[in-house]
Amino acid sequence: MIVYLNGEFLPSGEARISPDDRGFVFGDGVYEVTRAVRGQPFAAEAHWKRLETGLRELGIRTSLDSGRILEIYLRLLSENALEDGEATIYLQVTRGRAPRAHAFPPATIQPTVYAFASRFSPPIEQRRAGVNAITYPDIRWSRCDIKTVNLLPNVLAKQKAVEMGGWEAVLVRDGVLIEGSSSNLFGVIDGELRTYPRTNYILPGITRQVVLELAAELGIPAREAPIFVGEMGRLEELFLTGTATDVQGIVTLDGYRVGDGVVGPITKALWEGLMGRLGSSIS
Ligand code: PMP
């Protein structure tokens, strides 16, 4: 595999990052995962904007811009023979290598920029069948809107879900279903779509935004408002969204059936709509 590291394209086995990198020592960095279909990154500009916001919030200065990132992505896809079918591209930017000290290093320290692309095949049967999920306390910090590489609470939540025979953990804060450990969450109650509002408590998902647009196009009533734990029994449908999650129906939550226990019509319509936008085949 050919990866990108600090201006160079090189075999992954030759990529070296210092143990003094602040990404390793402090988790001091941000990342993005972008989908590519037939060699074309999807919503590249929206991903760049979110990364740029994260970098600004953390005070990490780079010479990156959306044009340079697109160049890197296209080259990774071609170097790795990923221009047919589908792929995901991972990009991480850390504050760089410096002697360990909490405060920022001098501005002369260059950020570390690392990216790789890999094959992705959406699990179509799983999308149609739905998955099991669990609820798990949201023990993350208060800036979940920044896509940082500090993912320990997310890792613990996902691991618990796997141990319980589930696919995703739905994070609960103050009696509200917030989002998944690596996805946003939508529910349907009384025929109306609901997803947690865009605040510091969720990641502003690119897929979430596309799904909200699709709902408007399809005439599905939708509201950015919390779903309370006390409303779980009233959920007609529940689904997750994400770059590698698409629109993924949840059929059981904490072992209880959601709605009829199958992927519902609104979930299915939005999944098909998203696959259409992506140009991803579902046949
Ligand atoms: N929330 C969290 C916590 C995530 O990790 C992700 C996936 N990166 C998402 C939501 C979905 O975001 P996107 O649609 O941009 O992939």
XYZ file of C-alpha atoms and ligand atoms in Angstrom:
299
model
C 0.000 0.000 0.000
C 1.225 3.480 -0.862
C 0.485 6.085 1.817
C 1.027 9.824 2.108
C 3.182 11.220 4.900
C 4.373 14.822 5.174
C 4.619 15.558 1.465
C 5.779 12.113 0.319
C 4.028 9.099 -1.207
C 5.739 5.946 0.047
C 5.130 2.263 0.879
C 3.261 1.997 4.206
C 6.096 -0.094 5.678
C 8.474 2.814 5.158
C 6.255 5.476 6.755
C 7.767 6.594 10.064
C 6.194 8.801 12.703
C 8.195 9.831 15.754
C 7.179 8.537 19.201
C 7.442 12.213 20.223
C 4.598 13.081 17.865
C 1.874 14.861 19.833
C -0.698 12.681 18.124
C 0.877 9.666 19.871
C 1.602 11.344 23.205
C -1.516 13.517 23.659
C -3.969 12.496 20.918
C -3.386 16.069 19.773
C -4.852 16.013 16.284
C -7.863 15.703 14.025
C -8.899 13.335 11.245
C -11.364 12.805 8.418
C -12.719 9.748 6.634
C -13.988 10.396 3.103
C -15.761 7.985 0.769
C -14.682 7.616 -2.850
C -16.807 6.024 -5.536
C -15.147 5.162 -8.879
C -12.187 7.391 -8.107
C -14.222 10.426 -7.010
C -14.175 11.569 -3.363
C -17.734 12.275 -2.152
C -18.495 15.638 -0.483
C -14.766 16.448 -0.393
C -15.421 20.151 0.201
C -17.678 19.497 3.221
C -15.052 17.167 4.730
C -12.378 19.812 4.167
C -14.510 22.492 5.849
C -14.985 20.290 8.923
C -11.259 19.516 9.086
C -10.411 23.187 8.658
C -12.773 24.078 11.521
C -11.164 21.436 13.762
C -7.658 22.648 12.930
C -8.674 26.225 13.677
C -10.338 25.274 16.974
C -7.185 23.426 18.061
C -4.841 26.135 16.771
C -2.989 23.766 14.415
C -1.584 25.686 11.453
C -0.957 23.904 8.154
C -0.418 24.874 4.544
C -3.145 22.418 3.502
C -6.093 23.570 1.456
C -8.959 21.765 -0.249
C -7.131 21.673 -3.606
C -4.001 20.051 -2.126
C -6.082 17.511 -0.208
C -7.984 16.545 -3.337
C -4.660 16.050 -5.167
C -3.421 13.782 -2.359
C -6.675 11.799 -2.380
C -6.693 11.297 -6.163
C -3.066 10.196 -6.146
C -3.675 7.719 -3.280
C -6.604 6.241 -5.209
C -4.554 5.857 -8.381
C -1.343 4.593 -6.678
C -3.361 1.909 -4.902
C -5.516 0.836 -7.871
C -8.671 2.049 -6.141
C -10.152 4.074 -8.985
C -12.768 1.439 -9.688
C -15.446 0.467 -7.135
C -15.406 2.083 -3.701
C -12.805 3.167 -1.184
C -12.400 5.167 1.990
C -9.630 7.685 2.510
C -8.307 8.427 5.998
C -6.504 11.704 6.717
C -4.952 12.680 10.052
C -3.247 15.912 11.028
C -1.458 16.225 14.368
C 0.334 19.140 15.992
C 3.624 17.445 15.119
C 6.753 16.253 16.881
C 7.995 18.083 19.966
C 9.482 17.273 23.411
C 6.630 16.282 25.728
C 4.991 19.319 27.336
C 1.275 20.069 27.455
C 1.361 23.614 26.090
C 1.755 24.149 22.347
C 5.287 23.830 20.933
C 6.860 26.786 19.040
C 5.051 27.767 15.844
C 8.046 26.502 13.817
C 7.032 22.870 14.568
C 5.470 21.351 11.454
C 2.217 19.405 11.818
C 2.264 15.732 10.825
C -0.008 14.929 7.887
C -0.767 11.285 7.141
C -3.260 9.747 4.716
C -4.101 6.362 3.250
C -6.839 4.869 1.084
C -8.352 1.416 1.351
C -10.964 -0.684 -0.419
C -14.507 -0.381 0.925
C -17.462 -2.585 0.038
C -20.694 -1.510 1.707
C -22.361 -4.483 3.452
C -25.600 -4.410 1.462
C -27.213 -7.414 3.199
C -26.549 -5.888 6.625
C -28.106 -2.608 5.468
C -31.247 -4.469 4.425
C -31.401 -6.688 7.522
C -30.620 -4.039 10.157
C -28.333 -4.353 13.182
C -28.554 -4.650 16.950
C -27.422 -1.739 19.090
C -26.991 -1.011 22.773
C -27.164 2.188 24.767
C -24.020 3.318 26.584
C -23.243 6.373 28.714
C -21.770 9.264 26.734
C -18.591 9.852 28.736
C -16.981 12.057 26.055
C -15.881 15.655 26.556
C -17.933 18.738 25.636
C -16.407 19.373 22.196
C -17.737 16.353 20.345
C -18.130 18.660 17.327
C -14.351 18.497 16.809
C -13.288 15.296 15.031
C -10.269 14.625 17.216
C -8.252 11.416 17.295
C -9.043 11.202 21.031
C -11.510 8.341 20.594
C -11.160 6.363 23.819
C -14.790 6.792 25.006
C -15.934 5.841 21.495
C -13.643 2.794 21.504
C -14.979 1.648 24.898
C -18.582 2.107 23.761
C -18.086 0.194 20.502
C -16.256 -2.613 22.291
C -19.143 -2.988 24.743
C -21.579 -3.160 21.820
C -19.500 -5.905 20.177
C -19.292 -7.852 23.453
C -23.101 -7.653 23.704
C -23.580 -8.964 20.155
C -24.335 -5.490 18.817
C -22.976 -3.407 15.973
C -23.109 0.074 17.438
C -23.451 1.802 20.805
C -25.915 4.678 21.038
C -24.453 7.230 23.436
C -26.770 8.602 26.127
C -26.207 11.935 27.870
C -28.664 13.409 30.387
C -31.441 11.036 29.335
C -31.080 11.776 25.624
C -29.966 9.506 22.749
C -27.170 11.635 21.296
C -25.406 9.746 18.475
C -23.559 6.512 17.797
C -19.957 5.883 18.853
C -18.922 6.415 15.209
C -22.164 7.558 13.584
C -25.050 10.002 13.900
C -28.489 8.811 15.001
C -31.983 9.369 13.585
C -35.297 8.110 14.943
C -38.858 8.150 13.653
C -41.642 8.931 16.130
C -45.228 9.566 14.948
C -43.959 9.502 11.347
C -41.531 12.340 12.006
C -37.774 12.062 11.629
C -35.723 13.348 14.547
C -31.987 13.788 15.037
C -30.052 15.550 17.772
C -29.458 19.226 16.937
C -26.107 20.403 15.672
C -24.395 21.417 18.903
C -21.060 20.763 20.638
C -22.436 17.372 21.773
C -22.400 15.701 18.353
C -20.097 15.441 15.391
C -21.695 17.393 12.535
C -21.808 14.382 10.227
C -21.530 14.930 6.501
C -23.931 12.017 5.933
C -26.344 13.434 8.541
C -26.542 16.630 6.479
C -27.125 14.747 3.215
C -29.855 12.666 4.895
C -31.585 15.827 6.163
C -31.504 17.192 2.594
C -32.858 13.916 1.225
C -35.677 13.920 3.801
C -36.684 17.414 2.645
C -36.591 16.291 -1.005
C -38.651 13.189 -0.245
C -41.209 15.154 1.794
C -40.399 13.297 5.030
C -41.105 15.576 8.022
C -37.880 16.083 9.963
C -36.805 18.008 13.044
C -33.448 18.553 14.728
C -34.543 17.758 18.264
C -33.535 15.303 20.995
C -34.930 11.784 21.332
C -35.375 11.053 25.045
C -34.665 7.669 26.624
C -38.272 7.743 27.836
C -39.411 7.768 24.189
C -37.520 4.625 23.190
C -40.681 2.521 23.334
C -42.345 4.870 20.823
C -39.625 4.606 18.176
C -41.062 3.416 14.878
C -37.651 3.378 13.224
C -34.098 4.071 14.297
C -31.006 4.360 12.132
C -27.382 5.443 12.059
C -25.613 7.539 9.447
C -21.946 7.914 8.554
C -19.416 7.908 5.754
C -18.840 4.151 6.089
C -22.204 3.496 7.794
C -24.434 4.923 5.033
C -27.969 4.735 6.430
C -27.943 1.687 8.695
C -31.195 0.601 10.306
C -31.235 -0.551 13.941
C -33.729 -3.351 14.598
C -33.093 -3.968 18.295
C -31.909 -1.592 21.016
C -30.757 -3.115 24.309
C -32.455 -6.321 23.172
C -35.854 -4.640 22.630
C -37.384 -4.610 19.168
C -37.479 -1.190 17.490
C -40.835 -0.682 15.723
C -41.686 -3.870 13.850
C -38.161 -5.217 14.294
C -37.307 -4.755 10.616
C -35.702 -1.920 8.643
C -38.592 0.510 8.178
C -39.812 2.352 5.059
C -38.324 5.769 5.923
C -34.918 4.230 6.690
C -35.057 2.273 3.435
C -36.060 5.311 1.354
C -33.242 7.404 2.830
C -30.716 4.597 2.355
C -31.700 4.258 -1.293
C -31.569 8.036 -1.697
C -28.091 8.201 -0.188
C -26.803 5.360 -2.345
C -28.190 7.224 -5.345
C -26.327 10.410 -4.367
C -23.128 8.419 -3.840
C -23.564 6.566 -7.123
C -23.177 3.352 -5.117
C -24.889 0.230 -6.440
C -27.362 -1.624 -4.185
C -28.342 -4.392 -6.589
N -20.496 10.855 14.868
C -19.320 10.281 15.202
C -18.931 10.236 16.642
C -18.480 9.758 14.210
O -17.301 9.211 14.537
C -18.901 9.781 12.853
C -18.066 9.175 11.766
N -16.856 9.815 11.622
C -20.127 10.379 12.551
C -20.896 10.903 13.581
C -20.620 10.457 11.118
O -19.966 11.468 10.411
P -19.812 11.400 8.834
O -21.186 11.235 8.267
O -19.212 12.705 8.468
O -18.942 10.241 8.533
